[in-house]
Amino acid sequence: MDGGPKKGLALIGFSLLCLKMVASAKTAPEIPTIDQAYSKISNSITVEWATVPGATSYLLTAKDGDTVIETTVANSPGTVSGLKAATLYQITVSSISAAGRSQASPPTQAKTVLAAPVLEVSSPSSDSILVQWEAVYMATGFSVSIMRANGLGRIWKENTTNTTLTFTSLDAGTLYTIKAYAWNANGTPGDDSTCNQRTSPRAPADIQVSFDSGALAASVSWAPTEGASNYTALARSDSSQLSCSTASSGCTISSLRCGTEYLISVSASNDAGSSRSASAGTLKTIACAPGRVTIQEDPPGHLSVSWSNVDLGDYYVAFVKSDDGLEVHCNTSLPRCDFPSECGFTYFISVFAYNKAGQSPLGDVFNYTTAPCCPSDINPVLVSSDRVEMVWSPVRGAELYETRAADGFNVVECNDTAPACTLSALECDTKYNITVYSFSEARGSNTSCASRFITTAPCSPEIQSISKDAFSAIHVHWRSRNQGATCTVTARGEEGLYRCSSSGQACALGGLPCGSLFSVTAVAETQAGRSLPSYSVPLETVPCCPAGLTVTQVTQSVVNVSWTVGTGALTYVTVLASHTGQSQCRTHQNHCLLGCVTCGVNYTVALKAISATGLTADCAYQRYASSACCPLGVKLYRLGPHGIRVDWRAARGSATYSADLHGSKGIFTCSPSAGLSFCDVTEIPCGDVYTVMVSPVAETGLKLTFCPKKIYSVTCSGSTLGMVIYRGKRNAE
């Protein structure tokens, strides 16, 4: 059981093999006969044979030891490829038809030719090509040829046993075709290897260099070179090198450095390499902008600009432009320039170096602001005892003004952006050194500004006292610590202003009206100005004496004194005085009755006008004589039918009298002759009652009416002479 299947399978296989051999024997084509086998290419052998009838294709077999390579071809000749170079192979051919494949032909030996050298070519110079290769297996020599790729010109051929060969005297920049093969000991050539190589170009000629100082670039141009595919312009300095490349006949080397000397060269190149560099000489670029620029203003008005020397700088130009647009410059070979400057300007300063290449690049632009100008027209518009107001014209460059006042001990300052300042809290009558400094943020204060001296107005005097002298002048005394001041005293009232002045400590006010109230102040004045008024002191003048005073005799012992109102008087005291005594009254009115007056006596009339505060004006008037005394013993006597004599006895003193007789039929008057104490009325009707009054006559001619009156009856009967009947006494009206 175990061996049954295996024996069955072996039997079936044997049967199939027998069937195949029977079929082949019946249908397979004939075995080909190889005519020749040879190798022209190192990796193949070509076989030739006679055609076999009925064969549709042929199987070529190349065997090298254990390696078998088969190729089916349609007819003779056929080539077996994929072989190793310089190797001996056993070659057989089998014919193939639809019926099958014949047996292999008798083998023929054939050897592949040598492998082609693997070439490495280069052009070490513009007229040579170097050819190199690795050794080839079984090779005993090599053959190398070269010719122009375009077929023009001659062919150079060289045999060598080396693995390197150099062709010289070639044309620069020309494309050459190089062909090489190896041969074996029998002289059989192997595969050839072909490649193209161009010689490197010649160095460019007619090189031109131009320099663009603004762009710091060099434009380099040249004549085109045969065979060059690219050009490189090189700028080399001690510290760097820059280049540009192009396929055309010019390029620009940019980003050159200022103040640098470059060696300019140009080389041409192609796929073979580069030519030698052709020098165009040296190029000096523009100088760099000067550095370490310093600006100084010493003294003011003199601007000094200095800088460091730069490489390749032949000379320098410094430009100074002020902010008002004005520009000046200087040329110098030295690293310094001096310029005039003005206060309050900002100057923009730039320095350039120059050489034959041009102007250096713009370096840093420096600005320098000079100190602001000093105010020159400082005007004090107000100077008082403790304050000075000043104004001035604005000055160029000033952003702020600092005003300082110093008196040697103290300093008062004020800062303002306006061209004005008010210095307050100053000491009166003090000399101050005042300076106005201009200030800018860029430069600070201009400390060279001139100062001026201003003295404040004097201090206010202090009124010490007010007195009145015997001549009714008002003396005002004050205290003042001012030097060289004139003091003016002003009395101000409803009646107006009254002044007096003095450089001392007192002055007298004259002409002040009586009965007035004044406010008295004192003001000191110097060339610096006027002080503030002192504190006022009230002043009251004595009341005015009444302009008129009248004394009227009311009775023989009573007089009425009246007067006009005296300005400023509130109370009046009237006094009648004589050797016999005095009479006095005090009143708020403008009249007063005084009694106990003795008739016929001369009196002195005095009046005192007194103000509400008690100031008294003693008013003196002319003397007043009291009226004469009334006569005594008045009697009437008949002088006839129509005449009456009035008789009296005169009192003390001499007086002029007048007699008045009042009756129903009229008034009758008579006056005595000088020295007599009677007078006669010559025509007076009888039979009537008369009121008789004999009165003294004042110097003014006024009759006094206060004497006693008597009544008499004058009859028509009886004696024509004699005393008239007394009827009684009548009070004076």
XYZ file of C-alpha atoms in Angstrom:
733
model
C 0.000 0.000 0.000
C 2.722 2.509 0.887
C 4.632 2.246 -2.479
C 1.620 2.194 -4.778
C 1.173 5.932 -5.660
C 4.878 6.590 -6.161
C 5.281 3.713 -8.594
C 2.212 4.955 -10.518
C 3.584 8.441 -10.909
C 6.989 7.193 -12.134
C 5.298 5.087 -14.707
C 3.252 7.955 -16.006
C 6.357 10.175 -16.295
C 8.325 7.633 -18.203
C 5.436 7.158 -20.599
C 5.260 10.909 -21.337
C 9.030 11.080 -21.944
C 8.838 8.297 -24.409
C 5.991 10.018 -26.224
C 8.048 13.248 -26.444
C 11.056 11.503 -27.886
C 8.904 9.845 -30.443
C 7.319 13.132 -31.414
C 10.741 14.871 -31.670
C 12.128 12.242 -33.766
C 9.315 12.708 -36.061
C 8.988 16.590 -36.247
C 12.087 18.468 -34.865
C 14.101 20.497 -37.430
C 17.660 19.789 -38.338
C 20.595 20.769 -36.192
C 22.206 23.966 -37.492
C 25.861 24.132 -38.454
C 27.774 27.155 -37.195
C 29.795 28.850 -39.935
C 31.547 31.332 -37.699
C 31.270 33.147 -34.361
C 33.023 36.461 -33.664
C 32.862 39.491 -31.325
C 32.927 43.141 -32.359
C 31.426 44.525 -29.195
C 32.728 43.601 -25.823
C 29.385 42.455 -24.483
C 28.185 40.359 -27.458
C 29.145 37.609 -29.899
C 27.694 37.381 -33.395
C 27.028 33.877 -34.795
C 26.501 32.884 -38.445
C 25.040 29.525 -39.561
C 23.354 27.894 -42.473
C 19.608 28.164 -42.611
C 17.672 25.053 -41.508
C 14.564 24.248 -43.553
C 11.383 24.486 -41.530
C 12.997 26.347 -38.725
C 11.126 29.400 -37.591
C 13.718 30.633 -35.135
C 16.973 29.736 -33.568
C 18.221 29.550 -29.978
C 21.697 30.917 -29.469
C 23.492 29.786 -26.327
C 26.695 31.205 -24.866
C 28.218 29.330 -21.977
C 31.033 30.446 -19.702
C 31.495 27.914 -17.068
C 28.305 27.797 -15.089
C 26.957 30.905 -16.750
C 24.591 30.325 -19.652
C 23.065 33.098 -21.705
C 20.444 32.278 -24.341
C 18.983 34.421 -27.061
C 16.261 33.597 -29.596
C 16.700 35.115 -33.027
C 14.758 34.801 -36.252
C 17.600 33.946 -38.620
C 21.311 34.112 -39.176
C 23.352 35.991 -38.195
C 22.300 36.348 -34.576
C 23.903 38.065 -31.642
C 24.110 37.017 -28.055
C 24.323 40.056 -25.796
C 24.889 40.644 -22.131
C 28.264 38.959 -22.178
C 31.421 39.835 -20.322
C 34.221 41.516 -22.188
C 37.385 39.611 -23.092
C 35.788 36.295 -22.123
C 35.845 32.937 -24.028
C 32.395 31.464 -24.556
C 31.095 28.084 -25.918
C 28.574 28.976 -28.588
C 25.799 26.623 -29.771
C 22.751 27.096 -32.002
C 19.455 25.173 -31.909
C 16.778 25.464 -34.589
C 13.162 25.801 -33.568
C 10.013 25.078 -35.485
C 6.403 24.448 -34.691
C 7.242 20.844 -34.213
C 9.911 21.552 -31.651
C 13.564 22.405 -31.143
C 16.560 20.614 -32.507
C 19.504 19.548 -30.550
C 22.302 22.080 -30.054
C 24.872 22.388 -32.765
C 28.410 21.407 -32.103
C 29.910 24.167 -29.940
C 32.161 26.815 -31.321
C 34.456 28.947 -29.214
C 34.347 32.714 -29.515
C 35.871 35.425 -27.304
C 34.379 38.850 -26.637
C 36.563 41.824 -27.506
C 38.079 44.165 -24.931
C 35.820 46.639 -23.123
C 35.880 50.260 -24.186
C 37.957 52.518 -21.981
C 35.891 54.717 -19.646
C 37.141 58.181 -20.551
C 37.557 61.186 -18.276
C 38.366 64.291 -20.265
C 39.144 67.830 -19.233
C 40.699 70.957 -20.639
C 43.481 72.093 -18.350
C 44.191 75.071 -20.603
C 42.592 76.826 -23.473
C 44.740 74.882 -26.014
C 44.838 71.375 -24.498
C 42.597 68.453 -23.586
C 43.597 65.835 -21.051
C 42.188 62.311 -21.631
C 42.297 59.780 -18.778
C 40.878 56.278 -18.321
C 41.089 53.269 -16.097
C 43.035 50.196 -17.136
C 41.053 47.765 -19.343
C 41.096 44.008 -18.676
C 43.360 42.107 -21.061
C 44.396 45.331 -22.810
C 47.973 45.769 -23.940
C 47.588 49.195 -25.566
C 45.232 51.962 -26.379
C 44.420 54.112 -29.363
C 43.062 57.657 -28.821
C 42.012 60.079 -31.565
C 40.677 63.649 -31.463
C 39.061 65.950 -34.006
C 36.799 68.969 -34.152
C 33.243 67.995 -33.435
C 32.124 69.786 -36.563
C 34.325 67.570 -38.693
C 36.513 70.380 -39.861
C 40.248 70.199 -39.595
C 42.605 67.289 -39.061
C 42.398 64.238 -36.841
C 45.000 63.620 -34.188
C 45.560 59.950 -33.254
C 47.840 58.633 -30.594
C 48.656 55.034 -29.470
C 49.808 54.506 -25.938
C 50.164 51.905 -23.278
C 49.482 54.501 -20.596
C 46.097 55.415 -19.178
C 46.449 59.154 -19.795
C 47.089 61.303 -22.811
C 47.192 65.074 -23.402
C 46.423 66.712 -26.726
C 47.967 70.174 -27.098
C 47.989 73.006 -29.607
C 44.245 72.905 -29.809
C 41.978 75.809 -30.550
C 40.606 77.602 -27.492
C 36.931 77.325 -26.753
C 36.405 74.640 -29.431
C 34.345 71.450 -29.125
C 36.351 68.297 -29.886
C 35.285 64.661 -30.271
C 37.576 62.137 -28.580
C 37.485 58.415 -29.492
C 39.472 55.680 -27.736
C 39.702 51.867 -27.713
C 41.991 49.194 -26.308
C 43.605 46.239 -28.042
C 44.783 42.953 -26.738
C 47.979 41.023 -27.228
C 46.797 39.887 -30.641
C 46.193 43.458 -31.676
C 42.496 42.940 -31.717
C 40.790 46.226 -31.021
C 38.113 46.387 -28.411
C 35.092 48.522 -28.020
C 35.621 52.225 -28.627
C 34.489 55.023 -26.356
C 33.520 58.398 -27.713
C 32.965 61.716 -25.889
C 33.006 65.426 -26.578
C 35.129 67.946 -24.787
C 35.466 71.679 -25.307
C 38.670 73.468 -24.633
C 38.466 76.230 -22.040
C 38.212 79.774 -23.439
C 40.946 82.376 -23.663
C 41.002 85.192 -21.139
C 38.788 88.160 -22.171
C 40.478 91.168 -23.718
C 39.740 94.878 -24.080
C 38.396 95.129 -20.536
C 36.768 98.429 -19.591
C 35.800 99.448 -16.024
C 33.519 102.327 -15.023
C 32.581 103.214 -11.452
C 29.179 104.423 -10.232
C 29.927 106.333 -7.051
C 26.281 106.741 -6.113
C 25.517 103.013 -6.291
C 28.979 101.895 -5.177
C 29.110 99.590 -8.185
C 31.648 98.878 -10.932
C 30.471 98.194 -14.488
C 32.953 95.868 -16.258
C 32.800 95.142 -20.006
C 35.040 93.129 -22.377
C 35.293 91.719 -25.882
C 33.547 88.296 -26.267
C 35.815 85.243 -26.232
C 35.375 82.198 -28.516
C 33.734 79.288 -26.809
C 32.967 81.089 -23.575
C 29.554 80.370 -22.108
C 30.007 82.503 -19.027
C 32.156 85.334 -17.764
C 33.079 86.266 -14.218
C 34.290 89.724 -13.201
C 36.077 89.748 -9.875
C 36.890 92.658 -7.566
C 39.412 91.657 -4.919
C 40.633 93.741 -1.981
C 42.788 92.949 0.988
C 39.781 91.954 3.045
C 37.102 90.795 0.639
C 36.194 89.930 -2.881
C 33.054 90.510 -4.905
C 32.071 89.230 -8.298
C 29.427 89.167 -10.976
C 28.776 86.556 -13.669
C 27.086 86.799 -17.031
C 26.834 85.152 -20.434
C 27.062 88.529 -22.123
C 29.994 90.883 -22.526
C 29.536 92.918 -19.387
C 28.209 92.889 -15.832
C 28.096 95.080 -12.768
C 29.840 94.335 -9.482
C 27.697 95.881 -6.770
C 28.001 96.371 -3.013
C 31.551 97.643 -3.248
C 32.913 99.155 -0.110
C 33.791 102.796 0.176
C 37.391 103.696 0.852
C 38.673 100.439 -0.683
C 41.123 99.712 -3.496
C 40.086 96.727 -5.625
C 42.009 94.639 -8.196
C 39.606 94.033 -11.101
C 39.963 90.911 -13.249
C 37.773 89.004 -15.701
C 37.801 85.314 -16.609
C 35.829 83.380 -19.225
C 34.476 79.894 -18.617
C 32.596 77.079 -20.307
C 31.899 73.467 -19.460
C 35.600 72.743 -19.803
C 36.620 75.241 -17.175
C 37.807 78.784 -16.791
C 40.370 80.824 -18.545
C 43.105 82.544 -16.722
C 42.053 85.855 -15.179
C 42.758 88.946 -17.215
C 43.570 91.926 -15.000
C 41.921 95.282 -15.649
C 44.055 97.121 -13.136
C 42.997 98.673 -9.819
C 39.844 100.551 -8.936
C 39.700 103.040 -6.089
C 36.189 103.551 -4.800
C 34.909 106.745 -3.272
C 36.051 107.479 0.245
C 33.785 106.599 3.137
C 31.896 109.327 4.923
C 34.095 110.883 7.601
C 33.341 109.667 11.090
C 33.809 110.903 14.652
C 32.371 114.282 13.719
C 32.544 116.686 16.643
C 30.984 120.132 16.833
C 32.031 122.805 19.272
C 30.997 126.415 19.770
C 33.817 128.195 21.504
C 33.572 131.091 21.788
C 29.924 131.838 21.011
C 29.529 132.822 17.390
C 32.310 130.468 16.284
C 31.351 126.931 15.192
C 34.199 124.431 14.854
C 33.528 121.134 13.016
C 36.166 118.385 13.061
C 36.243 114.766 11.889
C 38.574 111.814 11.408
C 40.626 111.271 8.267
C 39.368 108.543 5.942
C 41.177 106.241 3.522
C 41.346 107.408 -0.092
C 40.051 110.856 0.868
C 41.850 113.549 -1.106
C 39.937 116.496 0.372
C 36.804 117.251 2.387
C 33.773 119.478 2.050
C 31.729 120.343 5.139
C 28.230 121.717 4.653
C 26.450 123.728 7.335
C 22.814 124.600 6.751
C 20.822 126.689 9.204
C 17.144 126.139 9.837
C 16.302 129.299 7.931
C 17.583 127.662 4.742
C 20.939 129.414 4.455
C 23.794 127.032 3.634
C 27.547 127.556 3.662
C 30.408 125.141 3.053
C 34.162 124.895 3.147
C 36.735 122.865 1.184
C 39.785 121.659 3.015
C 42.394 118.953 3.025
C 42.456 119.154 6.808
C 40.001 117.351 9.085
C 38.503 120.597 10.401
C 36.458 123.605 9.315
C 35.388 126.754 11.141
C 32.111 128.570 10.528
C 30.514 131.705 11.936
C 27.336 130.995 13.887
C 24.485 132.969 15.314
C 22.461 132.474 18.432
C 19.147 130.682 18.337
C 19.785 128.661 15.189
C 19.816 124.934 14.592
C 22.560 123.979 12.171
C 22.491 120.747 10.145
C 26.034 119.591 9.474
C 27.260 116.969 7.010
C 30.811 116.176 5.923
C 31.828 114.524 2.649
C 35.157 113.157 1.491
C 36.182 113.474 -2.158
C 38.613 111.759 -4.497
C 38.799 111.143 -8.234
C 36.030 108.564 -7.939
C 33.619 111.154 -6.592
C 31.837 112.102 -3.414
C 31.609 109.878 -0.383
C 28.208 108.555 0.687
C 26.127 110.685 2.972
C 27.106 109.950 6.507
C 25.280 110.958 9.638
C 23.712 114.394 9.484
C 24.431 116.141 12.737
C 22.425 118.974 14.140
C 23.741 121.528 16.534
C 21.584 124.124 18.206
C 23.310 127.252 19.374
C 22.309 128.895 22.594
C 19.158 131.009 22.294
C 19.635 134.718 21.815
C 19.571 137.046 24.806
C 16.766 139.594 25.125
C 18.196 143.043 24.470
C 15.273 145.433 24.798
C 14.187 144.718 28.341
C 11.812 147.469 29.415
C 10.398 147.813 32.914
C 6.780 148.808 32.299
C 5.975 149.016 35.980
C 8.221 149.516 38.961
C 6.541 149.585 42.346
C 7.767 149.120 45.867
C 7.503 145.352 45.787
C 7.031 144.513 42.142
C 8.723 144.973 38.805
C 6.949 144.186 35.561
C 9.180 143.786 32.513
C 8.590 143.033 28.851
C 10.936 142.350 25.967
C 10.791 141.258 22.369
C 10.821 137.499 21.720
C 14.229 136.215 20.714
C 15.206 133.470 18.336
C 15.629 130.011 19.777
C 14.142 130.750 23.186
C 11.539 128.314 24.474
C 11.526 129.690 27.998
C 12.755 132.799 29.752
C 14.333 132.713 33.208
C 14.286 136.048 35.001
C 16.413 136.429 38.114
C 16.649 139.390 40.448
C 19.372 139.459 43.102
C 20.048 142.082 45.740
C 23.182 140.497 47.170
C 21.325 138.512 49.793
C 18.190 137.142 48.227
C 17.248 135.934 44.767
C 13.796 136.142 43.229
C 13.077 134.171 40.083
C 10.286 133.732 37.600
C 10.089 131.470 34.550
C 7.676 131.936 31.694
C 7.314 131.111 28.029
C 6.007 134.605 27.357
C 8.438 137.508 26.830
C 7.308 139.155 30.034
C 7.812 138.695 33.718
C 6.464 140.093 36.944
C 8.892 139.888 39.844
C 6.959 140.197 43.067
C 7.722 140.038 46.772
C 10.652 142.404 46.275
C 12.064 144.725 48.896
C 11.209 148.385 48.535
C 13.919 150.943 47.795
C 16.345 148.141 46.902
C 18.715 147.920 43.978
C 18.369 144.612 42.132
C 20.631 143.102 39.537
C 18.112 141.681 37.058
C 19.050 139.247 34.307
C 16.786 137.623 31.743
C 18.193 134.315 30.543
C 16.843 132.630 27.437
C 16.447 128.857 27.595
C 16.044 126.085 25.047
C 15.693 122.396 25.696
C 18.466 121.579 23.249
C 21.092 123.948 24.674
C 19.867 125.004 28.096
C 20.274 128.546 29.367
C 22.301 131.209 27.659
C 24.381 132.345 30.608
C 26.061 135.140 28.662
C 23.016 137.425 28.790
C 23.738 140.883 30.158
C 22.097 142.127 33.327
C 20.747 145.517 34.269
C 20.152 147.248 37.582
C 16.662 148.284 38.590
C 15.831 149.927 41.886
C 12.396 149.326 43.292
C 10.180 152.215 44.204
C 10.717 153.664 47.680
C 9.085 152.298 50.784
C 5.877 153.846 51.997
C 6.487 156.543 54.643
C 4.852 156.222 58.042
C 3.119 159.378 59.263
C 4.164 159.973 62.841
C 2.248 163.088 63.789
C 0.338 166.146 62.559
C 0.700 169.451 64.362
C -0.345 173.077 63.935
C 1.911 176.020 64.477
C 1.150 179.552 65.539
C 0.607 180.582 61.981
C -2.076 177.955 61.424
C 0.191 175.867 59.174
C -0.300 172.102 59.420
C 2.963 170.266 59.929
C 3.067 166.585 58.958
C 5.913 164.486 60.337
C 6.811 161.033 58.947
C 9.389 158.317 59.248
C 11.064 156.879 56.137
C 14.023 154.583 55.479
C 14.364 155.539 51.829
C 17.573 156.978 50.488
C 17.330 160.246 48.572
C 13.552 160.174 48.391
C 11.249 163.150 48.205
C 8.115 162.724 50.230
C 4.858 164.290 49.130
C 2.034 164.679 51.657
C -1.486 164.930 50.308
C -4.498 166.083 52.258
C -7.630 164.941 50.464
C -11.020 166.336 51.366
C -14.237 167.673 49.924
C -12.566 170.992 49.395
C -9.924 169.448 47.160
C -6.328 168.328 47.400
C -3.548 170.085 49.273
C 0.051 169.008 49.035
C 3.460 169.676 50.403
C 6.776 168.011 49.640
C 10.115 167.637 51.351
C 13.225 165.506 51.127
C 13.410 165.548 54.899
C 11.112 164.135 57.525
C 8.362 166.808 57.627
C 6.572 169.381 55.543
C 3.913 172.031 56.145
C 0.495 172.061 54.543
C -0.701 175.580 54.049
C -3.979 177.063 52.920
C -6.165 174.304 54.272
C -9.717 175.553 54.610
C -11.209 175.744 58.061
C -13.942 173.405 59.150
C -12.908 170.601 56.831
C -12.057 166.936 57.180
C -9.065 165.551 55.334
C -7.414 162.195 54.827
C -3.674 162.723 54.947
C -1.303 160.302 53.174
C 2.368 160.438 52.340
C 4.062 159.083 49.210
C 7.806 158.802 48.739
C 9.262 159.304 45.287
C 12.679 158.639 43.763
C 13.933 158.224 40.234
C 12.861 154.597 40.527
C 9.221 155.505 41.060
C 6.648 156.243 43.662
C 5.895 154.310 46.778
C 2.501 153.151 47.793
C 0.688 155.726 49.902
C 1.149 155.492 53.607
C -1.722 154.598 55.837
C -4.018 157.595 55.928
C -4.318 159.780 59.011
C -7.472 161.855 59.508
C -7.056 165.624 59.810
C -9.718 168.031 60.982
C -9.168 171.760 60.700
C -10.644 174.162 63.264
C -14.143 175.370 62.503
C -14.477 178.489 60.438
C -15.207 181.731 62.219
C -18.574 183.127 61.177
C -18.151 185.558 58.340
C -20.389 188.150 59.941
C -21.424 189.014 63.502
C -24.138 191.473 64.443
C -24.797 192.895 67.895
C -28.252 194.364 68.340
C -29.308 196.280 71.470
C -32.551 194.738 72.567
C -32.950 196.686 75.788
C -30.710 198.966 77.631
C -29.112 195.985 79.397
C -29.758 193.213 76.852
C -28.147 192.750 73.460
C -28.764 190.139 70.800
C -25.591 188.772 69.150
C -26.159 186.916 65.852
C -23.726 185.532 63.338
C -23.505 183.552 60.169
C -22.916 179.810 60.383
C -19.251 178.859 60.688
C -18.318 175.766 58.638
C -17.464 172.870 60.885
C -18.773 174.551 64.032
C -21.327 172.800 66.171
C -21.224 174.946 69.329
C -20.665 178.689 69.779
C -19.569 180.620 72.858
C -20.187 184.379 72.784
C -18.483 186.715 75.277
C -19.012 190.463 75.837
C -16.281 191.837 78.021
C -15.548 195.258 79.389
C -13.963 196.841 82.395
C -17.234 196.473 84.195
C -17.356 192.731 83.670
C -18.376 190.257 80.988
C -21.419 188.510 79.736
C -21.331 185.096 78.080
C -23.661 182.572 76.458
C -23.150 179.059 74.896
C -25.444 177.857 72.134
C -25.838 175.543 69.141
C -27.725 178.286 67.337
C -26.362 181.213 65.416
C -27.592 183.871 67.804
C -27.550 184.557 71.506
C -29.060 187.080 74.018
C -26.663 188.598 76.500
C -27.944 190.504 79.583
C -26.406 192.647 82.227
C -25.044 194.958 79.618
C -24.113 198.384 80.943
C -25.250 201.180 78.729
C -22.749 203.541 77.306
C -19.812 201.166 77.777
C -17.376 199.858 75.133
C -17.332 196.080 74.952
C -15.067 193.541 73.272
C -17.075 190.924 71.370
C -15.475 187.473 71.208
C -16.872 184.315 69.625
C -15.573 180.778 69.844
C -16.598 178.255 67.185
C -16.269 174.672 68.458
C -16.426 171.488 66.317
C -18.025 168.231 67.344
C -14.608 166.926 68.332
C -13.820 169.961 70.442
C -11.590 171.879 68.074
C -12.036 175.560 68.857
C -11.607 178.608 66.693
C -11.158 181.869 68.596
C -12.840 184.524 66.531
C -12.061 188.161 67.364
C -14.320 191.030 66.162
C -14.245 194.831 66.423
C -15.297 196.482 69.654
C -18.922 197.072 70.383
C -20.163 200.085 72.258
C -23.395 199.555 74.120
C -26.100 202.123 73.518
C -26.182 205.319 75.515
C -28.221 205.277 78.637
C -31.831 206.415 78.440
C -32.233 209.997 79.812
C -33.839 210.639 83.151
C -36.436 213.192 84.238
C -38.138 213.742 80.912
C -40.566 216.698 81.130
C -42.630 218.821 78.759
C -42.922 222.591 78.913
C -45.275 224.956 77.031
C -43.550 227.459 74.849
C -46.640 229.168 73.610
C -49.846 228.178 72.054
C -48.141 225.927 69.551
C -44.713 225.118 71.056
C -43.475 222.349 73.363
C -40.044 221.917 74.963
C -38.898 218.442 75.838
C -36.392 218.461 78.643
C -34.395 215.582 80.181
C -31.410 214.862 82.289
C -28.668 213.072 80.387
C -27.123 209.894 81.856
C -23.405 209.275 82.020
C -21.415 209.601 78.929
C -22.077 211.762 76.012
C -24.808 210.761 73.652
C -27.029 212.178 70.986
C -30.718 212.029 71.757
C -33.905 212.418 69.822
C -37.374 213.150 71.237
C -40.519 211.744 69.641
C -44.044 212.898 70.486
C -46.797 210.626 69.230
C -50.277 212.104 69.252
C -53.524 211.527 67.426
C -52.759 214.366 65.110
C -49.290 213.250 64.180
C -45.782 212.471 65.232
C -43.514 215.243 66.156
C -39.733 214.963 66.555
C -36.977 217.185 67.758
C -33.278 216.826 68.381
C -31.217 218.988 70.728
C -28.346 221.088 69.714
C -24.935 219.821 70.641
C -24.293 219.764 74.339
C -27.931 220.520 75.283
C -30.374 218.219 77.043
C -33.585 219.627 75.589
C -35.173 220.328 72.252
C -38.241 222.280 71.093
C -41.216 221.320 68.943
C -42.504 224.636 67.637
C -45.647 223.612 65.933
C -47.644 221.046 67.813
C -51.420 221.045 68.190
C -52.803 221.518 71.688
C -55.679 219.672 73.107
C -54.162 216.289 72.476
C -52.472 213.518 74.466
C -48.896 212.696 73.469
C -46.662 209.741 74.104
C -43.208 211.103 74.651
C -39.972 209.061 74.340
C -36.468 210.475 74.429
C -34.001 207.933 72.950
C -30.312 207.845 72.378
C -29.362 207.822 68.683
C -26.752 205.278 67.636
C -23.825 206.241 65.481
C -25.641 204.630 62.597
C -28.457 207.074 63.099
C -30.792 204.423 64.375
C -32.988 205.436 67.241
C -33.196 203.052 70.137
C -36.751 202.270 71.039
C -36.320 200.603 74.364
C -36.293 203.825 76.553
C -39.380 204.476 78.784
C -42.346 206.378 77.328
C -44.391 209.015 79.140
C -47.880 210.316 78.348
C -48.619 214.002 78.520
C -51.799 215.977 77.918
C -51.388 219.291 76.173
C -54.423 221.546 76.735
C -55.288 224.691 74.916
C -56.415 226.709 77.980
C -54.361 228.207 80.658
C -50.960 229.781 80.561
C -48.998 229.524 77.413
C -45.947 228.788 79.499
C -45.434 226.195 82.110
C -45.245 222.400 82.624
C -47.523 220.188 80.720
C -49.714 217.931 82.734
C -48.173 214.472 83.170
C -50.725 211.819 82.505
C -48.676 208.655 83.166
C -45.926 206.292 81.962
C -46.105 203.882 79.067
C -43.997 200.787 78.570
C -41.703 200.832 75.631
C -43.041 198.965 72.662
